[in-house]
CSV table of C-alpha atoms in Angstrom, one decimal:
chain,number,residue,atom,x,y,z
A,139,UNK,CA,92.9,4.8,111.3
A,140,UNK,CA,90.2,7.6,110.7
A,141,UNK,CA,87.2,7.7,112.7
A,142,UNK,CA,84.2,10.0,112.3
A,143,UNK,CA,81.9,9.8,115.3
A,144,UNK,CA,79.2,11.9,113.5
A,145,UNK,CA,79.0,13.0,109.9
A,146,UNK,CA,76.9,13.5,106.9
A,147,UNK,CA,77.6,10.5,104.7
A,148,UNK,CA,76.2,9.6,101.4
A,149,UNK,CA,75.8,6.0,102.4
A,150,UNK,CA,75.4,3.0,99.8
A,151,UNK,CA,74.1,5.2,97.3
A,152,UNK,CA,70.8,5.5,99.1
A,153,UNK,CA,70.7,8.6,100.9
A,154,UNK,CA,72.7,11.0,103.1
A,155,UNK,CA,72.4,10.2,106.7
A,156,UNK,CA,74.0,11.2,110.0
A,157,UNK,CA,76.3,8.6,111.2
A,158,UNK,CA,79.8,7.4,112.2
A,159,UNK,CA,82.3,6.2,109.5
A,160,UNK,CA,85.6,4.0,110.5
A,161,UNK,CA,88.4,3.6,108.0
A,162,UNK,CA,91.2,1.3,108.7
A,163,UNK,CA,93.9,0.7,106.3
A,164,UNK,CA,92.5,1.5,102.8
A,165,UNK,CA,89.0,0.3,103.6
A,166,UNK,CA,85.6,1.4,105.0
A,167,UNK,CA,85.3,-0.9,108.0
A,168,UNK,CA,82.4,0.3,110.2
A,169,UNK,CA,79.5,2.7,110.7
A,170,UNK,CA,79.7,2.3,114.5
A,171,UNK,CA,81.9,4.4,116.6
A,172,UNK,CA,82.1,5.7,120.2
A,173,UNK,CA,84.5,8.5,119.7
A,174,UNK,CA,86.2,10.5,116.8
A,175,UNK,CA,85.6,13.6,114.6
A,176,UNK,CA,82.2,15.2,114.8
A,177,UNK,CA,81.8,16.6,111.4
A,178,UNK,CA,79.9,19.9,111.4
A,179,UNK,CA,76.6,19.2,109.4
A,180,UNK,CA,77.5,21.8,106.8
A,181,UNK,CA,79.7,19.1,105.5
A,182,UNK,CA,79.1,15.9,103.6
A,183,UNK,CA,81.4,12.9,103.0
A,184,UNK,CA,80.6,11.4,99.6
A,185,UNK,CA,82.3,8.9,97.2
A,186,UNK,CA,85.4,9.9,95.4
A,187,UNK,CA,84.9,11.2,91.8
A,188,UNK,CA,86.0,8.9,89.0
A,189,UNK,CA,87.0,10.5,85.7
A,190,UNK,CA,87.0,8.1,82.7
A,191,UNK,CA,87.8,10.6,80.1
A,192,UNK,CA,90.7,12.9,80.7
A,193,UNK,CA,93.9,14.0,79.0
A,194,UNK,CA,95.9,16.4,81.3
A,195,UNK,CA,95.9,19.0,84.1
A,196,UNK,CA,98.2,21.4,85.6
A,197,UNK,CA,100.4,21.6,82.6
A,198,UNK,CA,100.8,18.0,81.9
A,199,UNK,CA,99.2,15.5,79.4
A,200,UNK,CA,98.9,11.7,79.5
A,201,UNK,CA,100.6,11.7,76.1
A,202,UNK,CA,103.9,12.9,77.6
A,203,UNK,CA,105.8,9.7,78.3
A,204,UNK,CA,107.3,10.6,81.5
A,205,UNK,CA,106.7,9.6,85.1
A,206,UNK,CA,106.6,13.4,86.2
A,207,UNK,CA,103.4,13.9,83.8
A,208,UNK,CA,101.5,11.1,85.5
A,209,UNK,CA,102.6,12.2,88.7
A,210,UNK,CA,101.5,15.9,88.4
A,211,UNK,CA,98.2,15.2,86.9
A,212,UNK,CA,97.3,12.4,89.6
A,213,UNK,CA,98.3,14.8,92.6
A,214,UNK,CA,96.5,17.8,90.9
A,215,UNK,CA,93.3,16.1,90.3
A,216,UNK,CA,92.7,15.5,93.9
A,217,UNK,CA,92.0,19.3,94.5
A,218,UNK,CA,88.6,18.8,92.5
A,219,UNK,CA,87.7,15.5,94.6
A,220,UNK,CA,88.9,13.2,91.8
A,221,UNK,CA,90.1,9.8,93.6
A,222,UNK,CA,90.6,7.8,90.6
A,223,UNK,CA,90.7,8.1,86.7
A,224,UNK,CA,91.5,6.8,83.4
A,225,UNK,CA,94.7,8.2,81.6
A,226,UNK,CA,93.2,9.3,78.0
A,227,UNK,CA,95.2,8.9,74.8
A,228,UNK,CA,95.0,10.8,71.6
A,229,UNK,CA,95.3,9.8,68.1
A,230,UNK,CA,98.9,10.3,67.4
A,231,UNK,CA,101.7,7.9,65.9
A,232,UNK,CA,101.7,4.4,66.9
A,233,UNK,CA,104.8,5.0,68.6
A,234,UNK,CA,103.8,7.9,70.6
A,235,UNK,CA,100.6,6.0,71.7
A,236,UNK,CA,102.6,3.1,73.0
A,237,UNK,CA,105.0,5.1,74.8
A,238,UNK,CA,101.9,6.6,76.6
A,239,UNK,CA,100.5,3.4,77.2
A,240,UNK,CA,103.9,1.9,78.5
A,241,UNK,CA,104.2,4.8,80.9
A,242,UNK,CA,100.8,4.3,82.3
A,243,UNK,CA,101.7,0.5,82.8
A,244,UNK,CA,104.9,1.5,84.6
A,245,UNK,CA,103.2,4.2,86.9
A,246,UNK,CA,103.7,3.6,90.6
A,247,UNK,CA,101.3,4.9,93.0
A,248,UNK,CA,102.4,7.4,95.4
A,249,UNK,CA,100.2,8.5,98.5
A,250,UNK,CA,98.6,12.0,98.0
A,251,UNK,CA,97.4,11.3,94.4
A,252,UNK,CA,94.4,9.8,92.5
A,253,UNK,CA,94.7,6.5,91.5
A,254,UNK,CA,95.1,5.6,87.6
A,255,UNK,CA,92.6,2.7,87.2
A,256,UNK,CA,94.0,2.2,83.5
A,257,UNK,CA,93.5,3.6,80.0
A,258,UNK,CA,90.9,5.3,77.9
A,259,UNK,CA,92.3,4.5,74.2
A,260,UNK,CA,90.5,7.5,72.2
A,261,UNK,CA,91.5,6.5,68.8
A,262,UNK,CA,93.3,5.8,66.5
A,263,UNK,CA,90.4,3.8,65.1
A,264,UNK,CA,88.2,6.6,64.4
A,265,UNK,CA,86.6,8.6,61.4
A,266,UNK,CA,88.2,11.4,59.7
A,267,UNK,CA,84.8,13.3,59.2
A,268,UNK,CA,84.6,13.7,62.8
A,269,UNK,CA,87.9,13.8,64.0
A,270,UNK,CA,87.6,16.7,66.4
A,271,UNK,CA,90.9,17.7,67.9
A,272,UNK,CA,92.7,14.4,66.8
A,273,UNK,CA,95.4,14.5,63.9
A,274,UNK,CA,93.8,12.8,60.9
A,275,UNK,CA,97.0,11.6,59.5
A,276,UNK,CA,97.5,9.1,62.4
A,277,UNK,CA,94.0,7.5,62.1
A,278,UNK,CA,94.1,4.0,61.2
A,279,UNK,CA,91.6,1.2,60.2
A,280,UNK,CA,90.8,-1.1,62.9
A,281,UNK,CA,93.4,-3.8,62.9
A,282,UNK,CA,93.4,-6.7,65.6
A,283,UNK,CA,97.0,-7.3,65.4
A,284,UNK,CA,97.6,-3.4,66.0
A,285,UNK,CA,95.2,-3.6,68.8
A,286,UNK,CA,97.1,-6.4,70.2
A,287,UNK,CA,100.0,-4.3,70.2
A,288,UNK,CA,98.6,-1.4,72.4
A,289,UNK,CA,97.0,-4.0,74.8
A,290,UNK,CA,100.6,-5.4,75.5
A,291,UNK,CA,102.1,-1.8,75.7
A,292,UNK,CA,99.7,-1.0,78.3
A,293,UNK,CA,100.1,-4.1,80.0
A,294,UNK,CA,96.6,-5.1,79.6
A,295,UNK,CA,95.3,-1.7,81.4
A,296,UNK,CA,93.0,-0.7,78.5
A,297,UNK,CA,89.5,-0.2,80.3
A,298,UNK,CA,87.7,1.6,77.4
A,299,UNK,CA,88.4,2.4,74.0
A,300,UNK,CA,86.5,4.9,71.6
A,301,UNK,CA,86.0,3.7,68.3
A,302,UNK,CA,84.1,4.7,65.0
A,303,UNK,CA,81.5,1.8,64.8
A,304,UNK,CA,81.1,2.1,61.1
A,305,UNK,CA,84.8,1.6,60.6
A,306,UNK,CA,84.7,-1.7,62.9
A,307,UNK,CA,83.7,-5.4,62.0
A,308,UNK,CA,82.3,-8.3,64.4
A,309,UNK,CA,85.7,-9.9,64.8
A,310,UNK,CA,87.3,-6.6,66.1
A,311,UNK,CA,84.3,-6.0,68.3
A,312,UNK,CA,84.2,-9.6,69.6
A,313,UNK,CA,88.0,-9.5,70.2
A,314,UNK,CA,87.6,-6.1,72.6
A,315,UNK,CA,84.7,-7.8,74.3
A,316,UNK,CA,86.8,-10.9,75.2
A,317,UNK,CA,89.7,-8.7,76.5
A,318,UNK,CA,87.0,-6.9,78.7
A,319,UNK,CA,87.6,-3.6,77.2
A,320,UNK,CA,84.4,-1.3,77.4
A,321,UNK,CA,83.4,-0.2,73.7
A,322,UNK,CA,82.5,3.6,73.3
A,323,UNK,CA,81.3,5.3,69.9
A,324,UNK,CA,82.9,8.6,69.3
A,325,UNK,CA,84.6,10.6,66.8
A,326,UNK,CA,82.4,8.8,64.3
A,327,UNK,CA,80.3,9.2,61.1
A,328,UNK,CA,78.2,6.3,62.1
A,329,UNK,CA,74.5,5.7,60.8
A,330,UNK,CA,72.1,4.5,63.3
A,331,UNK,CA,72.1,0.8,61.9
A,332,UNK,CA,76.0,0.9,62.3
A,333,UNK,CA,75.4,1.5,66.0
A,334,UNK,CA,72.8,-0.9,66.3
A,335,UNK,CA,74.9,-3.5,64.8
A,336,UNK,CA,78.0,-2.8,66.9
A,337,UNK,CA,75.8,-3.0,70.2
A,338,UNK,CA,75.3,-6.7,69.2
A,339,UNK,CA,78.7,-7.3,69.8
A,340,UNK,CA,79.5,-5.1,72.8
A,341,UNK,CA,79.3,-1.2,72.1
A,342,UNK,CA,77.7,0.0,75.5
A,343,UNK,CA,78.6,3.8,75.5
A,344,UNK,CA,79.1,7.1,73.5
A,345,UNK,CA,82.2,9.3,73.7
A,346,UNK,CA,81.5,12.9,74.7
A,347,UNK,CA,78.1,12.6,73.6
A,348,UNK,CA,76.8,15.1,70.7
A,349,UNK,CA,80.6,16.2,70.2
A,350,UNK,CA,82.4,14.8,67.3
A,351,UNK,CA,79.6,12.5,66.1
A,352,UNK,CA,77.2,12.1,63.0
A,353,UNK,CA,74.2,14.4,63.9
A,354,UNK,CA,70.4,13.8,64.3
A,355,UNK,CA,68.7,13.9,61.0
A,356,UNK,CA,65.4,13.0,60.0
A,357,UNK,CA,66.2,10.3,57.4
A,358,UNK,CA,69.0,9.0,59.6
A,359,UNK,CA,69.3,9.6,63.2
A,360,UNK,CA,73.2,8.9,63.2
A,361,UNK,CA,75.0,8.5,66.6
A,362,UNK,CA,73.5,11.5,68.4
A,363,UNK,CA,69.9,10.0,67.7
A,364,UNK,CA,71.3,6.7,68.7
A,365,UNK,CA,72.7,7.8,71.9
A,366,UNK,CA,69.1,9.6,72.6
A,367,UNK,CA,67.2,6.6,71.6
A,368,UNK,CA,69.0,3.5,72.8
A,369,UNK,CA,68.3,2.8,76.6
A,370,UNK,CA,71.2,0.6,77.1
A,371,UNK,CA,73.9,2.9,76.0
A,372,UNK,CA,75.8,5.0,78.5
A,373,UNK,CA,76.4,8.5,77.7
A,374,UNK,CA,79.5,10.5,78.5
A,375,UNK,CA,78.7,14.3,78.8
A,376,UNK,CA,81.1,17.3,79.0
A,377,UNK,CA,78.8,19.7,81.0
A,378,UNK,CA,80.4,22.9,80.8
A,379,UNK,CA,77.8,24.5,78.5
A,380,UNK,CA,80.4,25.1,75.9
A,381,UNK,CA,80.6,21.5,74.4
A,382,UNK,CA,76.7,21.4,74.7
A,383,UNK,CA,74.1,23.8,75.8
A,384,UNK,CA,71.8,23.8,78.4
A,385,UNK,CA,68.9,22.6,76.4
A,386,UNK,CA,70.9,19.7,74.7
A,387,UNK,CA,72.0,18.3,78.2
A,388,UNK,CA,68.2,18.3,79.5
A,389,UNK,CA,67.1,16.6,76.4
A,390,UNK,CA,69.8,13.8,77.0
A,391,UNK,CA,68.8,13.5,80.5
A,392,UNK,CA,65.1,13.4,79.5
A,393,UNK,CA,66.1,10.5,77.3
A,394,UNK,CA,68.9,8.7,79.3
A,395,UNK,CA,67.8,9.2,82.7
A,396,UNK,CA,69.9,9.4,85.8
A,397,UNK,CA,71.5,6.1,85.7
A,398,UNK,CA,73.0,6.2,82.2
A,399,UNK,CA,74.8,9.7,82.0
A,400,UNK,CA,78.4,9.9,82.8
A,401,UNK,CA,79.8,13.3,83.6
A,402,UNK,CA,83.3,13.9,82.1
A,403,UNK,CA,85.6,16.6,81.9
A,404,UNK,CA,87.7,15.7,78.6
A,405,UNK,CA,90.1,18.2,80.2
A,406,UNK,CA,93.5,19.0,78.5
A,407,UNK,CA,96.9,20.2,80.3
A,408,UNK,CA,95.5,24.0,80.8
A,409,UNK,CA,93.2,22.7,83.9
A,410,UNK,CA,94.0,24.7,86.8
A,411,UNK,CA,96.4,26.9,84.7
A,412,UNK,CA,96.1,30.4,83.4
A,413,UNK,CA,95.0,31.7,80.0
A,414,UNK,CA,97.6,31.0,77.3
A,415,UNK,CA,99.1,28.8,74.7
A,416,UNK,CA,99.0,24.9,75.6
A,417,UNK,CA,98.9,21.8,73.6
A,418,UNK,CA,96.7,18.6,72.9
A,419,UNK,CA,98.2,15.9,71.1
A,420,UNK,CA,100.0,17.1,68.1
A,421,UNK,CA,98.1,20.7,68.1
A,422,UNK,CA,98.6,23.8,69.8
A,423,UNK,CA,95.6,24.8,71.8
A,424,UNK,CA,94.6,28.5,72.9
A,425,UNK,CA,92.8,29.0,76.1
A,426,UNK,CA,91.0,32.1,76.7
A,427,UNK,CA,87.7,33.0,78.9
A,428,UNK,CA,87.3,29.2,79.9
A,429,UNK,CA,87.5,27.9,76.3
A,430,UNK,CA,90.3,25.4,74.8
A,431,UNK,CA,90.2,25.9,71.1
A,432,UNK,CA,92.3,25.2,68.2
A,433,UNK,CA,93.9,27.9,65.7
A,434,UNK,CA,90.6,27.7,63.8
A,435,UNK,CA,88.3,28.0,66.9
A,436,UNK,CA,87.4,24.4,67.4
A,437,UNK,CA,87.0,23.2,70.8
A,438,UNK,CA,90.1,21.0,71.9
A,439,UNK,CA,89.1,19.6,75.0
A,440,UNK,CA,88.5,21.7,78.3
A,441,UNK,CA,89.5,22.9,81.5
A,442,UNK,CA,86.6,21.9,83.4
A,443,UNK,CA,86.7,20.5,86.9
A,444,UNK,CA,84.6,17.5,87.8
A,445,UNK,CA,83.1,19.2,91.0
A,446,UNK,CA,82.1,22.1,88.7
A,447,UNK,CA,80.5,19.6,86.1
A,448,UNK,CA,78.4,18.1,89.1
A,449,UNK,CA,77.4,21.7,90.3
A,450,UNK,CA,76.2,22.3,86.8
A,451,UNK,CA,74.2,19.0,86.5
A,452,UNK,CA,72.4,19.5,89.9
A,453,UNK,CA,71.2,22.8,88.6
A,454,UNK,CA,70.5,21.6,84.9
A,455,UNK,CA,68.8,18.3,85.8
A,456,UNK,CA,67.2,19.5,89.1
A,457,UNK,CA,68.8,16.4,90.9
A,458,UNK,CA,69.1,15.6,94.5
A,459,UNK,CA,72.8,15.8,95.8
A,460,UNK,CA,72.8,11.9,95.9
A,461,UNK,CA,71.6,11.4,92.3
A,462,UNK,CA,74.1,14.1,91.1
A,463,UNK,CA,77.1,12.4,92.9
A,464,UNK,CA,76.4,9.3,91.2
A,465,UNK,CA,77.1,10.8,88.0
A,466,UNK,CA,80.6,10.9,88.4
A,467,UNK,CA,80.9,7.8,90.9
A,468,UNK,CA,78.3,4.8,90.9
A,469,UNK,CA,77.5,5.3,87.1
A,470,UNK,CA,81.1,5.2,86.1
A,471,UNK,CA,81.8,2.1,87.9
A,472,UNK,CA,78.8,0.4,86.3
A,473,UNK,CA,79.9,1.4,82.8
A,474,UNK,CA,83.5,0.2,83.5
A,475,UNK,CA,82.7,-2.8,85.6
A,476,UNK,CA,84.6,-1.5,88.6
A,477,UNK,CA,84.4,-3.0,91.7
A,478,UNK,CA,84.9,-1.6,95.4
A,479,UNK,CA,84.7,1.8,94.1
A,480,UNK,CA,82.0,4.5,93.8
A,481,UNK,CA,80.2,3.7,97.1
A,482,UNK,CA,80.7,4.3,100.6
A,483,UNK,CA,79.9,0.8,102.1
A,484,UNK,CA,82.0,-1.9,104.2
A,485,UNK,CA,84.8,-3.6,102.4
A,486,UNK,CA,85.0,-1.0,99.7
A,487,UNK,CA,88.2,1.2,99.2
A,488,UNK,CA,88.2,4.3,101.2
A,489,UNK,CA,88.1,6.8,98.4
A,490,UNK,CA,86.1,9.7,99.6
A,491,UNK,CA,85.6,13.7,99.4
A,492,UNK,CA,84.3,15.9,102.1
A,493,UNK,CA,82.3,18.6,100.1
A,494,UNK,CA,79.5,20.9,100.9
A,495,UNK,CA,76.1,21.2,99.1
A,496,UNK,CA,77.6,23.4,96.4
A,497,UNK,CA,80.1,20.8,95.6
A,498,UNK,CA,83.1,22.9,96.9
A,499,UNK,CA,85.9,20.4,97.9
A,500,UNK,CA,87.3,20.7,101.5
A,501,UNK,CA,89.5,17.2,101.7
A,502,UNK,CA,90.0,14.3,99.5
A,503,UNK,CA,91.0,10.9,100.7
A,504,UNK,CA,92.4,8.0,98.7
A,505,UNK,CA,93.0,4.7,99.9
A,506,UNK,CA,92.1,6.0,103.4
A,507,UNK,CA,94.7,8.6,103.3
A,508,UNK,CA,94.3,12.5,102.9
A,509,UNK,CA,95.5,13.4,99.7
A,510,UNK,CA,94.3,17.0,99.2
A,511,UNK,CA,93.0,19.7,102.1
A,512,UNK,CA,91.9,23.1,101.2
A,513,UNK,CA,93.9,25.9,102.7
A,514,UNK,CA,92.7,26.8,106.2
A,515,UNK,CA,90.3,23.9,106.4
A,516,UNK,CA,91.2,21.5,109.7
A,517,UNK,CA,89.4,18.6,111.1
A,518,UNK,CA,91.7,17.9,113.9
């Protein structure tokens, strides 16, 4: 049991209040306590951060089909306040994708790690015109039988898929929706009408908005324009001021509002590592001065940490701390239809983070157990 007698808590996605908080087992159980830890007012307890789009961290990638790779990633992410995430795949060979999916399916949770909630299947059903850092020789046309083989390899753990809507058809999209897989548009050369048609069959999100998608044009607003115009679409955003400018981020926020933006890192294996040469999918990636790029200079994921993305969002969008936190918690849960996560309320999983107003992470708790503590920080 963990008991805070007095603490600043972002409660039920409403406001920060000075209250008690009791954790028993892996759940929040009460807001009343006669004794326990009195947390100084500098610190705030907030819901754990959820990353729906991340490839790797600390020298490991989700495409490495080994137990160690997922263990290292899951452990490392807690230092940024991440309590759960989706292991995101790459457009590689069918065999490589299936091995990665099977690796996630067989992953056992260990105390001290962020939880893997499932898979974000990024590709291989994408468009060559906007392949980004994906290998175009492995791009394939949407095929339900191929999709079934991926679902089977993952043991039905695919939660969201990035597709090029102009390449798909109603039967393919309907199959995804029936299997409760969230459909996101990305790496796409879609016209606006392609997006509108796909939305009728379940498309509900845009992948790393602005990046690797058809641009806004006055004769056809493309996927970027659709993301800006369609209020019902959630929009992923890599807010590192490299993938998008501050002005582009503000434009997205002006059109989407605080409830439809999802902060992501899209981080690759160099997150938490020094500058140097790394890999993403089949490509070498060069990291220098906070940028991860291919040999030709094209951006290749990021080394962004989610708490840094939140810090940037608060500053850029002029949001309260509470509304900023939602961009990496409540909004993610709404997009992915996740239950018992993203809010501090009775009965929810006790995934929470102790931060300050600048989003510095002091402790991370997953399933009610301490998973990370900043060096020198003590509560007891």
